[in-house]
Short mmCIF file of C-alpha atoms in Angstrom, two decimals:
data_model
loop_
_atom_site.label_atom_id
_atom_site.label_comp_id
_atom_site.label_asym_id
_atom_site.label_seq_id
_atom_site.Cartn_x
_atom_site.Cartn_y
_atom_site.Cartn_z
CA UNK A 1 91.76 -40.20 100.72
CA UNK A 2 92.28 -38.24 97.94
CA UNK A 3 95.10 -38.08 95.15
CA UNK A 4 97.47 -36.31 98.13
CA UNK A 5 96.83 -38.68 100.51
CA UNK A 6 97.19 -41.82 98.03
CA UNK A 7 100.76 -40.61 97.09
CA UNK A 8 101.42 -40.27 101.11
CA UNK A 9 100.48 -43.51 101.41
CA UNK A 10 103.04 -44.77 98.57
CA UNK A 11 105.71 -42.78 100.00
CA UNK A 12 105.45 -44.00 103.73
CA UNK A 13 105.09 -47.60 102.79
CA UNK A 14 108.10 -47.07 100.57
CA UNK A 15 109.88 -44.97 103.48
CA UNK A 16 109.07 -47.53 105.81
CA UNK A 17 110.40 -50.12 103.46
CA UNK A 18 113.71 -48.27 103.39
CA UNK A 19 113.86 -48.22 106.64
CA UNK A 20 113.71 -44.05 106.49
CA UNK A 21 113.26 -42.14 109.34
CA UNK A 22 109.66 -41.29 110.87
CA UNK A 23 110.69 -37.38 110.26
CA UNK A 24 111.18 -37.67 106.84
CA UNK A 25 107.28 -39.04 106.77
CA UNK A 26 106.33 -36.17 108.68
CA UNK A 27 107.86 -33.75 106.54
CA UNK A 28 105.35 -34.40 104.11
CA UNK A 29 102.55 -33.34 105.25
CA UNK A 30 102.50 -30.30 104.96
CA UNK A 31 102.30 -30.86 101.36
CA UNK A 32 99.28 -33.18 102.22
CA UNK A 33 97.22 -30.92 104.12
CA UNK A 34 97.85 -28.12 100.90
CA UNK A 35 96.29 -30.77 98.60
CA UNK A 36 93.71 -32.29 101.02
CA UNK A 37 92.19 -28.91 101.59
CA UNK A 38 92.89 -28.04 98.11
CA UNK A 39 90.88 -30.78 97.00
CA UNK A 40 87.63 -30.33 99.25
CA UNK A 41 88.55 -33.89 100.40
CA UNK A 42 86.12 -34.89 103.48
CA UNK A 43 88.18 -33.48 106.08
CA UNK A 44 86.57 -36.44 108.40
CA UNK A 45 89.04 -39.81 109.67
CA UNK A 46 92.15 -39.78 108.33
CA UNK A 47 91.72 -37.45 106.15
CA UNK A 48 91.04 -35.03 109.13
CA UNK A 49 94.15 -36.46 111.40
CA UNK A 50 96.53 -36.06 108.79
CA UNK A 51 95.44 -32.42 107.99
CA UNK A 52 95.66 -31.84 111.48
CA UNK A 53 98.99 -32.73 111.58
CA UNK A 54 100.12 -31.19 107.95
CA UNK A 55 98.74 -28.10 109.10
CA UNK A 56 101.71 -28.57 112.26
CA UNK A 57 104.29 -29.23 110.15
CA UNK A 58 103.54 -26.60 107.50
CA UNK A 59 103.55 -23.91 110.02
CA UNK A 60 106.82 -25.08 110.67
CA UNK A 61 107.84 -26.14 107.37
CA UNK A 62 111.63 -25.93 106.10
CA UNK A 63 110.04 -26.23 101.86
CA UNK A 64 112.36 -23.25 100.50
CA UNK A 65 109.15 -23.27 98.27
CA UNK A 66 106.48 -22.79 100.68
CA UNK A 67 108.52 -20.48 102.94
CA UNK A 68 108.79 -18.40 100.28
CA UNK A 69 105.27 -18.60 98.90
CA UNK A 70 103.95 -18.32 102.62
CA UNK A 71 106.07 -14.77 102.67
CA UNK A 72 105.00 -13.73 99.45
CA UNK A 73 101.41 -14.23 100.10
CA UNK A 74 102.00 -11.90 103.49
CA UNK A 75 101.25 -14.36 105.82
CA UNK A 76 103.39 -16.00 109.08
CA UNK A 77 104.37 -19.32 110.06
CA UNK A 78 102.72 -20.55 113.34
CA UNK A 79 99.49 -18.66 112.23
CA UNK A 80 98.05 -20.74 109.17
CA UNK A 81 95.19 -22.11 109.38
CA UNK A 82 92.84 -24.19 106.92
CA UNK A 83 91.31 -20.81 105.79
CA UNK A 84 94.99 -19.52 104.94
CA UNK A 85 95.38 -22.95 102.38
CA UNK A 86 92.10 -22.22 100.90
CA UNK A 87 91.57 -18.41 100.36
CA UNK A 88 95.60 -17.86 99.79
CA UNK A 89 98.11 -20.82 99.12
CA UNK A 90 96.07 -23.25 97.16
CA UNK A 91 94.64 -20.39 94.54
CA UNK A 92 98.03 -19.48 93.99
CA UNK A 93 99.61 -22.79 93.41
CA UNK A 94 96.85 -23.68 91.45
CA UNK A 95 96.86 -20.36 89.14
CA UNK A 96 100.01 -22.03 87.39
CA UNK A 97 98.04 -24.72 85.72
CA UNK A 98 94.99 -22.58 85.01
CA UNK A 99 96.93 -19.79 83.50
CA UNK A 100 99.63 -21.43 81.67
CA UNK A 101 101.85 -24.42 82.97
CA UNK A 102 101.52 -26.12 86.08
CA UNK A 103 104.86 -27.19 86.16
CA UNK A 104 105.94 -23.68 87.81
CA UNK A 105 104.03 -24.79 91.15
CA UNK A 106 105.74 -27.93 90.46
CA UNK A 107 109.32 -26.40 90.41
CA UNK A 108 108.50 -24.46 93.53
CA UNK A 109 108.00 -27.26 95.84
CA UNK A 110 110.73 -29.54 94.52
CA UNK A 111 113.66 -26.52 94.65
CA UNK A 112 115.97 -26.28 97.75
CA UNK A 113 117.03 -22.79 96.26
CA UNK A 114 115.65 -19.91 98.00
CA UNK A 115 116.06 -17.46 95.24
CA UNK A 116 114.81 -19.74 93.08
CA UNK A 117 111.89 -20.06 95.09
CA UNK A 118 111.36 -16.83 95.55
CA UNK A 119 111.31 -16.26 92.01
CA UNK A 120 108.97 -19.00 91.22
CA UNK A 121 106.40 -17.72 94.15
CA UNK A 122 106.64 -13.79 92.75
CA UNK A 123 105.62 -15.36 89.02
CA UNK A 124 103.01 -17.42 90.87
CA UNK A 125 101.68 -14.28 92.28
CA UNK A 126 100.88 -12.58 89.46
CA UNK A 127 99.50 -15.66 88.00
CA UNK A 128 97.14 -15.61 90.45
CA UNK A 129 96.57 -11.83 90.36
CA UNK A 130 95.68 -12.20 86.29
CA UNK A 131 93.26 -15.19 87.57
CA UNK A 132 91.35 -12.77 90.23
CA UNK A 133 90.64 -10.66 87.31
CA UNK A 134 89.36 -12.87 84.84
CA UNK A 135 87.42 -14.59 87.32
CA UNK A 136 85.34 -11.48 88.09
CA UNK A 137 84.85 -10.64 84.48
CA UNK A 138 83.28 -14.03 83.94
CA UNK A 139 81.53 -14.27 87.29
CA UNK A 140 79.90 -11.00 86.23
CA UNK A 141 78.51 -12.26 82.37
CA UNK A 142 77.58 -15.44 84.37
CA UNK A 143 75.56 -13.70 87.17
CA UNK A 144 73.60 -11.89 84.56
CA UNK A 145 72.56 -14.93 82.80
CA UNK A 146 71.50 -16.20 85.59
CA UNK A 147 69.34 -13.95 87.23
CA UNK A 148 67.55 -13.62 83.73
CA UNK A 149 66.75 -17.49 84.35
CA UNK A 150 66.08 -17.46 88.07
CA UNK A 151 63.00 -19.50 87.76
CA UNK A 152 64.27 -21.97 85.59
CA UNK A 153 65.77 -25.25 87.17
CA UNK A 154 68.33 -25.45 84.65
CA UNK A 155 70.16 -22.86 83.24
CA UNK A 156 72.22 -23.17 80.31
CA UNK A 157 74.67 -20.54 79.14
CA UNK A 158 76.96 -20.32 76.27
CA UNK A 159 80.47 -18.46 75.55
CA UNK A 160 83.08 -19.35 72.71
CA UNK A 161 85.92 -16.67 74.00
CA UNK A 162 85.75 -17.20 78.12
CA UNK A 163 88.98 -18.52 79.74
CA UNK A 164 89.97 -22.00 79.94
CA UNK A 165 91.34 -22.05 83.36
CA UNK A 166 88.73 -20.41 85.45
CA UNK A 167 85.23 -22.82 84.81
CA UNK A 168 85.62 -24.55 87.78
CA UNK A 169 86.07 -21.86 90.31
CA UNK A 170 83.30 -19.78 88.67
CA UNK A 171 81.11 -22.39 88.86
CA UNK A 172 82.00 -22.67 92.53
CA UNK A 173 80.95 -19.50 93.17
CA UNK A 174 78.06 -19.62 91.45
CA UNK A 175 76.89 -22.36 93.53
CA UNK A 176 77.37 -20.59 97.04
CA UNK A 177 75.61 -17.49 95.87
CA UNK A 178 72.85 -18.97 94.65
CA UNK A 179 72.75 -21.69 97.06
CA UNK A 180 72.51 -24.51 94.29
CA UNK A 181 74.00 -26.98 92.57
CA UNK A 182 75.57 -25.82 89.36
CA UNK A 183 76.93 -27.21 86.41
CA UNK A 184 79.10 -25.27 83.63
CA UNK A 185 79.28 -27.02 80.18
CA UNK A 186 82.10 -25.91 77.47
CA UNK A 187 80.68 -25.98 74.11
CA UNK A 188 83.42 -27.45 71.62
CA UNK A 189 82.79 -28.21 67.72
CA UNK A 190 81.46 -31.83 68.42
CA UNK A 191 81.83 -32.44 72.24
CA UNK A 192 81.65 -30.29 75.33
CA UNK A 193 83.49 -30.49 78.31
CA UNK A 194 81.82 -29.65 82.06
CA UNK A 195 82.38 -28.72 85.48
CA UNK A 196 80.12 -29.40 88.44
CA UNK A 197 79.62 -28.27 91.89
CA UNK A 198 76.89 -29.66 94.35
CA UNK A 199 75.26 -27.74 97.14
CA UNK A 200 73.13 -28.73 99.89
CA UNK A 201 74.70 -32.23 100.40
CA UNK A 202 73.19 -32.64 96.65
CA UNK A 203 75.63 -35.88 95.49
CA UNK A 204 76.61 -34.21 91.74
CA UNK A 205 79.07 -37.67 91.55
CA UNK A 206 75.99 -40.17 91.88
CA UNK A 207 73.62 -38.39 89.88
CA UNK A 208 76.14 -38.37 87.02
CA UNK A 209 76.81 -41.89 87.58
CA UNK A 210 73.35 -43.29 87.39
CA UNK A 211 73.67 -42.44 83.83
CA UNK A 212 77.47 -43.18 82.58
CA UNK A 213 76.09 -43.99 79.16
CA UNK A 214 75.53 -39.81 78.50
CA UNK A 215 79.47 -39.07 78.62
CA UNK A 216 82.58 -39.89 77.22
CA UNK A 217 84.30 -39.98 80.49
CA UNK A 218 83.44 -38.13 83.28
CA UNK A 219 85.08 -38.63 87.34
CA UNK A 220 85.21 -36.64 90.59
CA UNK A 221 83.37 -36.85 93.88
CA UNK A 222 80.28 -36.09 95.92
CA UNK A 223 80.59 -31.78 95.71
CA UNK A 224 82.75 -31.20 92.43
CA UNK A 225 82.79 -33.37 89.26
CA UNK A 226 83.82 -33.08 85.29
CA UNK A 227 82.72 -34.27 82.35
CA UNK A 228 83.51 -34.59 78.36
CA UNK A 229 80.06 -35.31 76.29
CA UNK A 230 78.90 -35.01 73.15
CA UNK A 231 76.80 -31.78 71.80
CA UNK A 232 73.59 -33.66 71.10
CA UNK A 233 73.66 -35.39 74.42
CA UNK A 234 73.71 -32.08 76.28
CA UNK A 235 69.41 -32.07 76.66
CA UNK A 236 69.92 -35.82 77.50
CA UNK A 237 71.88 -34.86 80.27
CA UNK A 238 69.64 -31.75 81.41
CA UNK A 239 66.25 -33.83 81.49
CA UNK A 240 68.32 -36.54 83.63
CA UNK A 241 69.17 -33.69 86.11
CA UNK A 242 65.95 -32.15 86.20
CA UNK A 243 64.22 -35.93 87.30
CA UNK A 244 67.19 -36.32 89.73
CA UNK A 245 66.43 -32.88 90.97
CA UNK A 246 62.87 -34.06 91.60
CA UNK A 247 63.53 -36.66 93.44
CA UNK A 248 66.23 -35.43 95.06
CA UNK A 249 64.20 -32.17 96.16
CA UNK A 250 66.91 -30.02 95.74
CA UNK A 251 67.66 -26.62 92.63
CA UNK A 252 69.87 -27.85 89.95
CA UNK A 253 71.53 -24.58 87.99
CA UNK A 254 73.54 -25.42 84.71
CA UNK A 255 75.79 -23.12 83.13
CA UNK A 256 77.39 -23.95 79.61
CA UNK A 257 80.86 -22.05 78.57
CA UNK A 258 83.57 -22.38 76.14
CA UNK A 259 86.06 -23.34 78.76
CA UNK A 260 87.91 -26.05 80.36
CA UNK A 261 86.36 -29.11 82.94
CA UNK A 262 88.29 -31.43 83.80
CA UNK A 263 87.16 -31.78 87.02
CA UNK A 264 88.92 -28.59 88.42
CA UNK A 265 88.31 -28.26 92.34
CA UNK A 266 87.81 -24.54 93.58
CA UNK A 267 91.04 -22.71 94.54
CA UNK A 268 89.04 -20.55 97.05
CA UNK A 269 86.41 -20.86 98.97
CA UNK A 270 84.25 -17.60 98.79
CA UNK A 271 81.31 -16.35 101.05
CA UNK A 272 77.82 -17.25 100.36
CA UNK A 273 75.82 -14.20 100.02
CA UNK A 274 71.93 -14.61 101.42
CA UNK A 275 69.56 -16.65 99.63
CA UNK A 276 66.57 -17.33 102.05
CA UNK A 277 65.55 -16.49 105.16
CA UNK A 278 67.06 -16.17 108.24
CA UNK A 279 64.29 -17.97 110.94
CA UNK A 280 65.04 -21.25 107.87
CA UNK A 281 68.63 -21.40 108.68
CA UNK A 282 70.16 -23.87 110.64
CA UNK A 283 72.36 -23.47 113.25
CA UNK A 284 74.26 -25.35 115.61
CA UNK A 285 73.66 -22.97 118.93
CA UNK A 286 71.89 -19.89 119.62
CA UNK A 287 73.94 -17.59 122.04
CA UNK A 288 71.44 -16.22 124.64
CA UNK A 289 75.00 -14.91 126.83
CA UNK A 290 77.06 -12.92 124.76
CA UNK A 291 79.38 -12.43 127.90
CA UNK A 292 80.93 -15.54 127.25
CA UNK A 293 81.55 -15.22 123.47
CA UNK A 294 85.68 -14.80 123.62
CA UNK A 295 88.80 -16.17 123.20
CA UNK A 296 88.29 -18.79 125.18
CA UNK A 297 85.50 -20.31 123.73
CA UNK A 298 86.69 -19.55 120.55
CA UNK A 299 90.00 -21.95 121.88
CA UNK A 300 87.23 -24.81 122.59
CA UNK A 301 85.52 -24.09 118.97
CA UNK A 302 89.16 -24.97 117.44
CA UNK A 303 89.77 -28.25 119.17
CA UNK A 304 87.44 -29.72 116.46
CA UNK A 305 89.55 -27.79 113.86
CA UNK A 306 90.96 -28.47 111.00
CA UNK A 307 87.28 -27.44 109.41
CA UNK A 308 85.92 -27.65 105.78
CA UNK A 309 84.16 -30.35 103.85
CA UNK A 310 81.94 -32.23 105.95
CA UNK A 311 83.48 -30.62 108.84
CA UNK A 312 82.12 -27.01 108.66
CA UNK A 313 82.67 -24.67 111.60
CA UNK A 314 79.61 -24.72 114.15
CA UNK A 315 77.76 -21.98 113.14
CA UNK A 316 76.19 -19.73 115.76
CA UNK A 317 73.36 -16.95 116.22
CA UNK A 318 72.34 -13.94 118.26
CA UNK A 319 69.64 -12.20 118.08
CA UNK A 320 68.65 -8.36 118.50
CA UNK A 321 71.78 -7.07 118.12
CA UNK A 322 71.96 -3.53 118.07
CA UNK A 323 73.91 -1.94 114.91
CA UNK A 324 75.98 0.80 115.66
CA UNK A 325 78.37 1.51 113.04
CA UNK A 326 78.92 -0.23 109.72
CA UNK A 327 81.18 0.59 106.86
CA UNK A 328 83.01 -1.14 104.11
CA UNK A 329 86.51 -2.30 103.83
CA UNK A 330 88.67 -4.45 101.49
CA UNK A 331 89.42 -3.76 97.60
CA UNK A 332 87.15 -1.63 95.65
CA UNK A 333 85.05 -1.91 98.94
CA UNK A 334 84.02 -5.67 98.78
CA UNK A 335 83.51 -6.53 102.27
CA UNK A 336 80.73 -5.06 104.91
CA UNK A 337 82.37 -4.52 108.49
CA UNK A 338 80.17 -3.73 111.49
CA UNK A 339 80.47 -3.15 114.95
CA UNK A 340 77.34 -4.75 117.19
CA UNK A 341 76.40 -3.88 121.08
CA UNK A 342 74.66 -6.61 122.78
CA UNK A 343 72.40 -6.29 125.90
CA UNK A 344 73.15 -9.03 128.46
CA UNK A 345 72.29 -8.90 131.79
CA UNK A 346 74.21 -10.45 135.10
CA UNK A 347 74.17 -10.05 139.09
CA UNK A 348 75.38 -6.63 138.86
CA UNK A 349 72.54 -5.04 136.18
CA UNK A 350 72.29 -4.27 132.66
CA UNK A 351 75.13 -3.83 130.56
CA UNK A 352 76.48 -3.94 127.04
CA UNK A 353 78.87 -6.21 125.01
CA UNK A 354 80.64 -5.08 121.49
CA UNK A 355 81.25 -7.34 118.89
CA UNK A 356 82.84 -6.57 115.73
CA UNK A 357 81.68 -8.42 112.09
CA UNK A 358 82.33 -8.67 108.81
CA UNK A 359 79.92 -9.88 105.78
CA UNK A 360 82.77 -11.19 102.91
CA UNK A 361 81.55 -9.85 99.85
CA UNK A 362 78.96 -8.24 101.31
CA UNK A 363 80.06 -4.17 100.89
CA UNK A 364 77.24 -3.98 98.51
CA UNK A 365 74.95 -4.47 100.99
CA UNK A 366 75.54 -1.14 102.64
CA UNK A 367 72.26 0.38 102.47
CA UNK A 368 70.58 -2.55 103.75
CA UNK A 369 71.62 -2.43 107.38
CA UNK A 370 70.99 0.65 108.61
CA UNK A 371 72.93 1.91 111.71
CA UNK A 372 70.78 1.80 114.29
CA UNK A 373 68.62 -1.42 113.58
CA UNK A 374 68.32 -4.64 115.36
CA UNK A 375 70.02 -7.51 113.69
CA UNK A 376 69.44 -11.19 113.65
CA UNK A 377 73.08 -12.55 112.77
CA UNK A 378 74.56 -15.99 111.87
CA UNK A 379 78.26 -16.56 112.46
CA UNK A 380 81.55 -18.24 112.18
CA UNK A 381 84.03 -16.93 115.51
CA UNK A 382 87.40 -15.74 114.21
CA UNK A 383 90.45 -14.74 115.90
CA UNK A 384 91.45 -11.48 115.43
CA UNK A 385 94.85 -11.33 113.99
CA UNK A 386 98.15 -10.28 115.97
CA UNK A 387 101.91 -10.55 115.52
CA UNK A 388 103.53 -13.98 117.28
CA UNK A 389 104.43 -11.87 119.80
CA UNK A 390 101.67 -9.96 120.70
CA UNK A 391 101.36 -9.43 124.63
CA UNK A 392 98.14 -7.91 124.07
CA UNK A 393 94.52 -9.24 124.79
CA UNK A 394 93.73 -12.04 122.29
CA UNK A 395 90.29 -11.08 120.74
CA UNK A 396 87.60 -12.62 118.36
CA UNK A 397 85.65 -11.42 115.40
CA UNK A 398 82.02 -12.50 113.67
CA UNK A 399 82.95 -14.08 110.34
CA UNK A 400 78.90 -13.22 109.57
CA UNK A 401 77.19 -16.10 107.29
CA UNK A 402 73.89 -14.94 107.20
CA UNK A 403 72.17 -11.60 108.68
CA UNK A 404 68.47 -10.00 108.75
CA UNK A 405 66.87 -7.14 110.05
CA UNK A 406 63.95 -7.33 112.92
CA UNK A 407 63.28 -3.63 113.48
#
């Protein structure tokens, strides 16, 4: 469990105490699957059955709070899903306390007034807004310094003006693009304070751990972790990293800023972009009958739902797919869209099957995929979105992980 699903605990055993009814338990959890996901808890055991059921109750929640955030963010009650908590609600609530005081988020899921609410969620909004924005500022500075290090182990990095709030979800990112582990120190006066992120089932918590003595306090768990330590322990720290990185066979990337680490989990959860090869990949099947990729095995995929931490979605794979049209989408063009024809084959002859993709982040990539080509893809399924109620065919998209040319 993590700090959500201690204070559950407390409050049940306390409800239960009082002799309080079994609906007022269950009307917490909605809040407990917003701070489960929100903190990259293992969504496995409890932790997964009572995310399961937040994620019920929060579609169906009565918070004045989170009906109003939930509206503000444009999205509709009896259609959120884990994705929704990560990408949209969590980023905002957490943009208070990165930004300036967390006791706004705080005021919007304690109110009961809906104007209030509504008030509190707009100012949350543009918190979050002014967080994008800084984010990508950073994200770019830190990209550069990395790529001038790329065949370094450890990379270490230095700013005295970068924001406060944002260390831990740039050094989230950092760590899915460059499919590492990554660490971001703040350099203070005397001490510094850092932010972790693992990668690869890389245990940032343990490795830490084994040597305590380096840091003035440090805490977190097996993928994100922070630290205080002091300036002339920094190399210490980097040579204990680099030896744990031997033996642990597995990158280690360290970024130092002038910013805050206190153990900040990532807000968002942002697509990897390609770092190797697509034949090393793993998957969990390889489709050789695109005819029945749909909605109803989508349905099937979902039973094992909620996903996330230690409970990723099954990732699948086609091969030769033929690329017909692809073009970009999303602000400023950030996101790749495609449209795919597969060849399958049945009683009745040859005949085709469309499937539309999208690579996140991936509009950039344009030039790479040329229309035409054959295409090795890696995917997540994804229902297409429609209004509750939407008569209409229910259809599925390729959230696309991981793609390669053949020919």
């Amino acid at each position: 469990l993590c700090g959500v699903g201690v204070a559950f605990k407390l409050a049940q055993a306390l409800y239960r105490k009082y002799q309080r009814s079994q609906d007022e338990e269950q009307a917490l959890l909605d809040l407990v699957a917003i701070g489960t996901i929100g903190d990259v808890a293992q969504l496995l055991g409890e932790n997964h059955t009572l995310v399961r059921l937040g994620l019920q109750q929060l579609n169906a929640t009565r918070s004045p709070g989170l009906r109003a955030l939930i509206r503000n963010a444009n999205l509709q009650l009896g259609q959120i899903r884990e994705r929704d908590i990560s990408y949209v609600l969590a980023p905002r609530i957490n943009a208070a306390g990165r930004m300036t005081e967390a006791s706004i988020a705080f005021k919007l899921l304690t109110t009961d007034d809906e104007l209030e609410a509504y008030d509190y969620a707009a100012e949350l909004e543009e918190l979050n807004q002014s967080r994008q924005r800084q984010t990508e500022e950073l994200m770019a500075s830190v990209r550069e310094e990395a790529q001038r290090h790329s065949n370094d182990q450890v990379i270490i990095v230095s700013g005295e003006n970068w924001p406060e709030g944002i260390i831990g979800l740039v050094a989230s990112r950092l760590a899915e693009e460059i499919q590492r582990t990554v660490l971001v120190i703040s350099k203070g006066p005397e001490s510094s304070r850092g932010s972790a992120r693992s990668h690869n089932g890389f245990n940032i918590i343990l490795a830490l751990r084994q040597r305590h003595d380096l840091f003035e306090r440090y805490g977190g768990h097996a993928q994100a972790a922070g630290f205080t330590i002091a300036n002339d322990r920094i190399e210490d720290l980097r040579e204990h990293l680099l030896n744990w990185h031997k033996n642990q066979q597995e990158p280690i990337v360290a970024i130092t800023e002038d910013a805050e680490a206190v153990a900040e989990l990532p807000a968002a959860v942002i697509e990897p972009e390609p770092a190797s090869p697509l034949s090393t990949r793993k998957v969990d099947l390889v489709i050789t009958r695109p005819q029945y990729l749909d909605y109803n095995t989508y349905t099937k995929i979902r039973q094992l739902a909620p996903f996330g931490a230690s409970n990723p979605e099954p990732a699948l794979k086609m091969e030769k797919l033929r690329l017909v049209r692809r073009w970009i989408s999303g602000a400023d063009g950030r996101h790749l869209r495609m449209r795919f024809l597969a060849r399958v084959q049945d009683a009745r002859g040859v005949k085709e099957v469309s499937f539309t993709g999208t690579l996140m982040r991936g509009g950039s990539q344009l030039q790479s995929f040329p229309e035409g080509s054959l295409i090795n893809v890696i995917f997540a399924l994804e229902q297409a979105w429609s209004p509750l109620d939407s008569e209409s065919k229910q259809e599925i998209w390729l959230k696309i992980l991981h793609m390669e040319v053949v020919s």
